[in-house]
Amino acid sequence: MTAQRHPDLRVIDCDLVVIGGGGAGLRAALAATVADPSLDIVLVSKVVPMRSHTVAAEGGAAAVLREDDSFEQHFEDTVSGGEWLCDQAAVEAFVAACPRELAQLERWGCPWSRRDDGRVQTRFFGGMRVQRTWFAADRTGFHMLHTLFQTSLRYPAIRRHDEFFCTNLLVDEHGLAGVLGIDIATGHPVLYRARAAVLATGGAGRVYAHNTNAGIVTGEGMALAARHGVALRDMEFVQWHPTALPGSGILITEGCRGEGGVLLNAEGRRYLEDYGLGPLEPWPRPRAMELGPRDRLSQAFWHEDRAGRTITTAQGNAVLLDLRHLGPRRLAERLPMISEVARRFLGIDPVTAPIPVRPAVHYTMGGVATDLDGSTTLPGLYAAGECASAGIHGANRLGSNSLAELLVFGRAAGEAAAVRARSAPRPGEALAAEARACMAPWYAMLEAAPAAERPRVATLRNAMHAAMEDGVGIYRDAEGMARACEALAGLRAAYRDGVALDDRSLAFNTEWLSAIELGHSLQLAEVMAHAALARRESRGAHQRLDAWRARDDAGFLVHSLAWCAADGPPRIEHAPVKLTRSVPRERVYGGAGERVALD
Ligand SMILES: Cc1cc2nc3c(=O)[nH]c(=O)nc-3n(C[C@H](O)[C@H](O)[C@H](O)COP(=O)(O)OP(=O)(O)OC[C@H]3O[C@@H](n4cnc5c(N)ncnc54)[C@H](O)[C@@H]3O)c2cc1C
């Protein structure tokens, strides 16, 4: 072990660490500093904040605005969209807070698209019965993140440490005591000693091969919390977005359908009417069809594909998203980025030709179990955004609820963490020794001799992708899920035995960092597969092809909770869902068409 391999630990004291510079992290940091300007806040992120996945969000953010809408309707759409697996008190608090948060962004400078009379414009989104989605053309995430980022620059108490890769959380007898990781530029270890941390590390879509997520969306935050005994909730619920480009997985926003785009199969038919999805009412009040919820639309694609009614492209089978009838002016005004993506990546002009699309993994409905203020069972640890499960998405998230969620629960977590950071005792000196011990395995990875028999990161990652696509897909059965569990256990064991790294340097060693990411992703993939196997019913995004094809409210109107072990499979338990006023009933989106029989 050379001195270069074991650079000394840098210890930095602060009051609060926010891990993640996406929408949730920036909102949390802002809330904390506004609540208590005396706090010393460090915001760490493995990429510069503007490269967080929030920047890629396209379609919009939900909040009641129009006269024909109400909190009651937003609540009902969300709870039925989540097939009654939502915690209803959380949804009530959420829908009531959304308008305030989106208006706050407006005050900070977010350029929401406007109606002719100057009021904020809204569009339809899937599973929402009225126009509720605020947007900034089809670059909503970019504008929201920019607004939050530029606002954060006005608060010097928020110290940024960009390109810091968090590897461990440290805990003492009082709870969270520190955040440990690697300064990516130098490869040196850094410990932030603090009494409170907000995890805002985003989702885990990259555990699948075909996804819409940025390469950094590998789910570390969830795994870091799980390693300290915090439960991961509802991880079996993975959202496939019905319209991504085949091959690349680039998202084609639901906003396209919100603007009136239609989906056609290989026969040129709007096939969704065969799947109990309408049409209920004529445009401009389309309750379903293309504006049905994402789980149902992705499942419909699966059936069409199996029936041979998809078109073949070089990157796999697809259906067609037709936007031609919207006309060049509306496309340029409302969907400029989508038009550019279609032209650049497919050579297709949506003004004159439909866009081939297919489902891709998009969103992690589950996450670190939190209360409404973002608190977890580990004192001092808070979580918000896609890495968290505040309980609002249930078995299927409605599009545009997530961007609003980042703001509502990011703020709540920031405010609660500020109180804790002010009141809890400072971590002791002994923490640095523990941090050095925690870093040792990461540096050992760099030093391990290249062994021919050690697998490469990409080999294990590809095998993880294959196991998830094969066994934990849009439709699942016991055999496939068990196969995935077994494959993932083998991959975790292989990972523990060591991976082969070519790059031994410290500075900007992305191979090393992706090896660390992979360990976390493998753990989450295993949780998803086990939680799925344990849910013996079909609900929302979890659909089974075996004996458990029906929803079972008597047995499974419950959250899954997963506790992870350092080695060995996770322990899965179930806990009641908190209902307030919406009684579970059949989830109907209208239309006479029956869903195609499964066999
Ligand atoms: C293409 C696309 C389009 C979308 N469009 C919409 C939409 O229109 N409406 C909607 O409601 N939702 C949309 N979503 C979902 C929504 O954008 C995301 O759920 C949300 O932006 C996640 O925000 P976040 O702050 O939780 O995480 P992210 O924005 O993913 O940020 C995570 C942060 O954590 C940091 N981080 C992660 N791990 C570490 C680590 N180990 N160490 C240090 N830092 C770390 C990252 O650097 C990053 O800063 C879309 C998602 C995608 C992929």
mmCIF file with all atom_site columns, N, CA, C and O in Angstrom, residues 256-282:
data_model
loop_
_atom_site.group_PDB
_atom_site.id
_atom_site.type_symbol
_atom_site.label_atom_id
_atom_site.label_alt_id
_atom_site.label_comp_id
_atom_site.label_asym_id
_atom_site.label_entity_id
_atom_site.label_seq_id
_atom_site.pdbx_PDB_ins_code
_atom_site.Cartn_x
_atom_site.Cartn_y
_atom_site.Cartn_z
_atom_site.occupancy
_atom_site.B_iso_or_equiv
_atom_site.pdbx_formal_charge
_atom_site.auth_seq_id
_atom_site.auth_comp_id
_atom_site.auth_asym_id
_atom_site.auth_atom_id
_atom_site.pdbx_PDB_model_num
ATOM 1   N N  . CYS A 1 256 ? -46.419 14.755 -25.230 1.00 0.00 ? 256 CYS A N  1
ATOM 2   C CA . CYS A 1 256 ? -46.815 14.593 -26.640 1.00 0.00 ? 256 CYS A CA 1
ATOM 3   C C  . CYS A 1 256 ? -48.267 14.133 -26.712 1.00 0.00 ? 256 CYS A C  1
ATOM 4   O O  . CYS A 1 256 ? -49.054 14.617 -27.523 1.00 0.00 ? 256 CYS A O  1
ATOM 5   N N  . ARG A 1 257 ? -48.590 13.170 -25.836 1.00 0.00 ? 257 ARG A N  1
ATOM 6   C CA . ARG A 1 257 ? -49.972 12.676 -25.822 1.00 0.00 ? 257 ARG A CA 1
ATOM 7   C C  . ARG A 1 257 ? -50.869 13.681 -25.120 1.00 0.00 ? 257 ARG A C  1
ATOM 8   O O  . ARG A 1 257 ? -52.034 13.819 -25.465 1.00 0.00 ? 257 ARG A O  1
ATOM 9   N N  . GLY A 1 258 ? -50.302 14.404 -24.156 1.00 0.00 ? 258 GLY A N  1
ATOM 10  C CA . GLY A 1 258 ? -51.056 15.470 -23.505 1.00 0.00 ? 258 GLY A CA 1
ATOM 11  C C  . GLY A 1 258 ? -51.462 16.558 -24.476 1.00 0.00 ? 258 GLY A C  1
ATOM 12  O O  . GLY A 1 258 ? -52.475 17.237 -24.307 1.00 0.00 ? 258 GLY A O  1
ATOM 13  N N  . GLU A 1 259 ? -50.668 16.723 -25.520 1.00 0.00 ? 259 GLU A N  1
ATOM 14  C CA . GLU A 1 259 ? -50.997 17.719 -26.551 1.00 0.00 ? 259 GLU A CA 1
ATOM 15  C C  . GLU A 1 259 ? -51.894 17.137 -27.640 1.00 0.00 ? 259 GLU A C  1
ATOM 16  O O  . GLU A 1 259 ? -52.261 17.846 -28.585 1.00 0.00 ? 259 GLU A O  1
ATOM 17  N N  . GLY A 1 260 ? -52.183 15.835 -27.553 1.00 0.00 ? 260 GLY A N  1
ATOM 18  C CA . GLY A 1 260 ? -53.104 15.234 -28.532 1.00 0.00 ? 260 GLY A CA 1
ATOM 19  C C  . GLY A 1 260 ? -52.487 14.153 -29.412 1.00 0.00 ? 260 GLY A C  1
ATOM 20  O O  . GLY A 1 260 ? -53.147 13.633 -30.315 1.00 0.00 ? 260 GLY A O  1
ATOM 21  N N  . GLY A 1 261 ? -51.239 13.780 -29.171 1.00 0.00 ? 261 GLY A N  1
ATOM 22  C CA . GLY A 1 261 ? -50.594 12.715 -29.947 1.00 0.00 ? 261 GLY A CA 1
ATOM 23  C C  . GLY A 1 261 ? -51.308 11.384 -29.747 1.00 0.00 ? 261 GLY A C  1
ATOM 24  O O  . GLY A 1 261 ? -51.865 11.129 -28.676 1.00 0.00 ? 261 GLY A O  1
ATOM 25  N N  . VAL A 1 262 ? -51.275 10.522 -30.773 1.00 0.00 ? 262 VAL A N  1
ATOM 26  C CA . VAL A 1 262 ? -51.958 9.223  -30.668 1.00 0.00 ? 262 VAL A CA 1
ATOM 27  C C  . VAL A 1 262 ? -50.972 8.088  -30.926 1.00 0.00 ? 262 VAL A C  1
ATOM 28  O O  . VAL A 1 262 ? -49.951 8.268  -31.589 1.00 0.00 ? 262 VAL A O  1
ATOM 29  N N  . LEU A 1 263 ? -51.316 6.898  -30.382 1.00 0.00 ? 263 LEU A N  1
ATOM 30  C CA . LEU A 1 263 ? -50.475 5.718  -30.562 1.00 0.00 ? 263 LEU A CA 1
ATOM 31  C C  . LEU A 1 263 ? -51.144 4.747  -31.529 1.00 0.00 ? 263 LEU A C  1
ATOM 32  O O  . LEU A 1 263 ? -52.322 4.407  -31.367 1.00 0.00 ? 263 LEU A O  1
ATOM 33  N N  . LEU A 1 264 ? -50.387 4.310  -32.526 1.00 0.00 ? 264 LEU A N  1
ATOM 34  C CA . LEU A 1 264 ? -50.918 3.415  -33.559 1.00 0.00 ? 264 LEU A CA 1
ATOM 35  C C  . LEU A 1 264 ? -50.098 2.126  -33.576 1.00 0.00 ? 264 LEU A C  1
ATOM 36  O O  . LEU A 1 264 ? -48.885 2.150  -33.419 1.00 0.00 ? 264 LEU A O  1
ATOM 37  N N  . ASN A 1 265 ? -50.810 0.998  -33.817 1.00 0.00 ? 265 ASN A N  1
ATOM 38  C CA . ASN A 1 265 ? -50.061 -0.249 -33.960 1.00 0.00 ? 265 ASN A CA 1
ATOM 39  C C  . ASN A 1 265 ? -49.690 -0.451 -35.436 1.00 0.00 ? 265 ASN A C  1
ATOM 40  O O  . ASN A 1 265 ? -49.903 0.442  -36.274 1.00 0.00 ? 265 ASN A O  1
ATOM 41  N N  . ALA A 1 266 ? -49.148 -1.633 -35.747 1.00 0.00 ? 266 ALA A N  1
ATOM 42  C CA . ALA A 1 266 ? -48.665 -1.880 -37.110 1.00 0.00 ? 266 ALA A CA 1
ATOM 43  C C  . ALA A 1 266 ? -49.798 -1.825 -38.129 1.00 0.00 ? 266 ALA A C  1
ATOM 44  O O  . ALA A 1 266 ? -49.575 -1.589 -39.318 1.00 0.00 ? 266 ALA A O  1
ATOM 45  N N  . GLU A 1 267 ? -51.039 -2.024 -37.652 1.00 0.00 ? 267 GLU A N  1
ATOM 46  C CA . GLU A 1 267 ? -52.188 -1.955 -38.566 1.00 0.00 ? 267 GLU A CA 1
ATOM 47  C C  . GLU A 1 267 ? -52.723 -0.537 -38.699 1.00 0.00 ? 267 GLU A C  1
ATOM 48  O O  . GLU A 1 267 ? -53.751 -0.315 -39.350 1.00 0.00 ? 267 GLU A O  1
ATOM 49  N N  . GLY A 1 268 ? -52.068 0.411  -38.032 1.00 0.00 ? 268 GLY A N  1
ATOM 50  C CA . GLY A 1 268 ? -52.511 1.807  -38.106 1.00 0.00 ? 268 GLY A CA 1
ATOM 51  C C  . GLY A 1 268 ? -53.696 2.093  -37.200 1.00 0.00 ? 268 GLY A C  1
ATOM 52  O O  . GLY A 1 268 ? -54.351 3.135  -37.329 1.00 0.00 ? 268 GLY A O  1
ATOM 53  N N  . ARG A 1 269 ? -53.987 1.200  -36.245 1.00 0.00 ? 269 ARG A N  1
ATOM 54  C CA . ARG A 1 269 ? -55.138 1.384  -35.340 1.00 0.00 ? 269 ARG A CA 1
ATOM 55  C C  . ARG A 1 269 ? -54.728 2.000  -34.020 1.00 0.00 ? 269 ARG A C  1
ATOM 56  O O  . ARG A 1 269 ? -53.648 1.701  -33.500 1.00 0.00 ? 269 ARG A O  1
ATOM 57  N N  . ARG A 1 270 ? -55.609 2.811  -33.451 1.00 0.00 ? 270 ARG A N  1
ATOM 58  C CA . ARG A 1 270 ? -55.393 3.288  -32.078 1.00 0.00 ? 270 ARG A CA 1
ATOM 59  C C  . ARG A 1 270 ? -55.778 2.134  -31.150 1.00 0.00 ? 270 ARG A C  1
ATOM 60  O O  . ARG A 1 270 ? -56.890 2.071  -30.631 1.00 0.00 ? 270 ARG A O  1
ATOM 61  N N  . TYR A 1 271 ? -54.818 1.244  -30.939 1.00 0.00 ? 271 TYR A N  1
ATOM 62  C CA . TYR A 1 271 ? -55.081 -0.048 -30.309 1.00 0.00 ? 271 TYR A CA 1
ATOM 63  C C  . TYR A 1 271 ? -55.497 0.060  -28.849 1.00 0.00 ? 271 TYR A C  1
ATOM 64  O O  . TYR A 1 271 ? -56.042 -0.894 -28.293 1.00 0.00 ? 271 TYR A O  1
ATOM 65  N N  . LEU A 1 272 ? -55.281 1.211  -28.221 1.00 0.00 ? 272 LEU A N  1
ATOM 66  C CA . LEU A 1 272 ? -55.568 1.283  -26.787 1.00 0.00 ? 272 LEU A CA 1
ATOM 67  C C  . LEU A 1 272 ? -57.049 1.097  -26.480 1.00 0.00 ? 272 LEU A C  1
ATOM 68  O O  . LEU A 1 272 ? -57.412 0.728  -25.365 1.00 0.00 ? 272 LEU A O  1
ATOM 69  N N  . GLU A 1 273 ? -57.915 1.320  -27.504 1.00 0.00 ? 273 GLU A N  1
ATOM 70  C CA . GLU A 1 273 ? -59.335 1.117  -27.218 1.00 0.00 ? 273 GLU A CA 1
ATOM 71  C C  . GLU A 1 273 ? -59.654 -0.356 -26.982 1.00 0.00 ? 273 GLU A C  1
ATOM 72  O O  . GLU A 1 273 ? -60.712 -0.687 -26.463 1.00 0.00 ? 273 GLU A O  1
ATOM 73  N N  . ASP A 1 274 ? -58.717 -1.253 -27.320 1.00 0.00 ? 274 ASP A N  1
ATOM 74  C CA . ASP A 1 274 ? -58.925 -2.679 -27.027 1.00 0.00 ? 274 ASP A CA 1
ATOM 75  C C  . ASP A 1 274 ? -58.553 -3.035 -25.595 1.00 0.00 ? 274 ASP A C  1
ATOM 76  O O  . ASP A 1 274 ? -58.664 -4.183 -25.190 1.00 0.00 ? 274 ASP A O  1
ATOM 77  N N  . TYR A 1 275 ? -58.051 -2.087 -24.837 1.00 0.00 ? 275 TYR A N  1
ATOM 78  C CA . TYR A 1 275 ? -57.515 -2.398 -23.509 1.00 0.00 ? 275 TYR A CA 1
ATOM 79  C C  . TYR A 1 275 ? -58.273 -1.689 -22.392 1.00 0.00 ? 275 TYR A C  1
ATOM 80  O O  . TYR A 1 275 ? -57.695 -1.348 -21.353 1.00 0.00 ? 275 TYR A O  1
ATOM 81  N N  . GLY A 1 276 ? -59.550 -1.467 -22.611 1.00 0.00 ? 276 GLY A N  1
ATOM 82  C CA . GLY A 1 276 ? -60.357 -0.844 -21.568 1.00 0.00 ? 276 GLY A CA 1
ATOM 83  C C  . GLY A 1 276 ? -59.926 0.573  -21.257 1.00 0.00 ? 276 GLY A C  1
ATOM 84  O O  . GLY A 1 276 ? -60.071 1.044  -20.133 1.00 0.00 ? 276 GLY A O  1
ATOM 85  N N  . LEU A 1 277 ? -59.408 1.262  -22.267 1.00 0.00 ? 277 LEU A N  1
ATOM 86  C CA . LEU A 1 277 ? -58.895 2.612  -22.005 1.00 0.00 ? 277 LEU A CA 1
ATOM 87  C C  . LEU A 1 277 ? -59.656 3.698  -22.774 1.00 0.00 ? 277 LEU A C  1
ATOM 88  O O  . LEU A 1 277 ? -59.131 4.742  -23.078 1.00 0.00 ? 277 LEU A O  1
ATOM 89  N N  . GLY A 1 278 ? -60.893 3.441  -23.102 1.00 0.00 ? 278 GLY A N  1
ATOM 90  C CA . GLY A 1 278 ? -61.673 4.533  -23.684 1.00 0.00 ? 278 GLY A CA 1
ATOM 91  C C  . GLY A 1 278 ? -61.914 4.358  -25.164 1.00 0.00 ? 278 GLY A C  1
ATOM 92  O O  . GLY A 1 278 ? -61.847 3.238  -25.636 1.00 0.00 ? 278 GLY A O  1
ATOM 93  N N  . PRO A 1 279 ? -62.274 5.404  -25.909 1.00 0.00 ? 279 PRO A N  1
ATOM 94  C CA . PRO A 1 279 ? -62.326 6.768  -25.391 1.00 0.00 ? 279 PRO A CA 1
ATOM 95  C C  . PRO A 1 279 ? -63.623 7.034  -24.637 1.00 0.00 ? 279 PRO A C  1
ATOM 96  O O  . PRO A 1 279 ? -64.674 6.563  -25.030 1.00 0.00 ? 279 PRO A O  1
ATOM 97  N N  . LEU A 1 280 ? -63.492 7.787  -23.576 1.00 0.00 ? 280 LEU A N  1
ATOM 98  C CA . LEU A 1 280 ? -64.661 8.136  -22.786 1.00 0.00 ? 280 LEU A CA 1
ATOM 99  C C  . LEU A 1 280 ? -65.347 9.360  -23.354 1.00 0.00 ? 280 LEU A C  1
ATOM 100 O O  . LEU A 1 280 ? -66.524 9.372  -23.632 1.00 0.00 ? 280 LEU A O  1
ATOM 101 N N  . GLU A 1 281 ? -64.567 10.415 -23.475 1.00 0.00 ? 281 GLU A N  1
ATOM 102 C CA . GLU A 1 281 ? -65.134 11.678 -23.924 1.00 0.00 ? 281 GLU A CA 1
ATOM 103 C C  . GLU A 1 281 ? -64.250 12.220 -25.039 1.00 0.00 ? 281 GLU A C  1
ATOM 104 O O  . GLU A 1 281 ? -63.050 11.962 -25.049 1.00 0.00 ? 281 GLU A O  1
ATOM 105 N N  . PRO A 1 282 ? -64.833 12.968 -25.965 1.00 0.00 ? 282 PRO A N  1
ATOM 106 C CA . PRO A 1 282 ? -64.011 13.478 -27.051 1.00 0.00 ? 282 PRO A CA 1
ATOM 107 C C  . PRO A 1 282 ? -63.049 14.565 -26.576 1.00 0.00 ? 282 PRO A C  1
ATOM 108 O O  . PRO A 1 282 ? -63.275 15.209 -25.566 1.00 0.00 ? 282 PRO A O  1
#
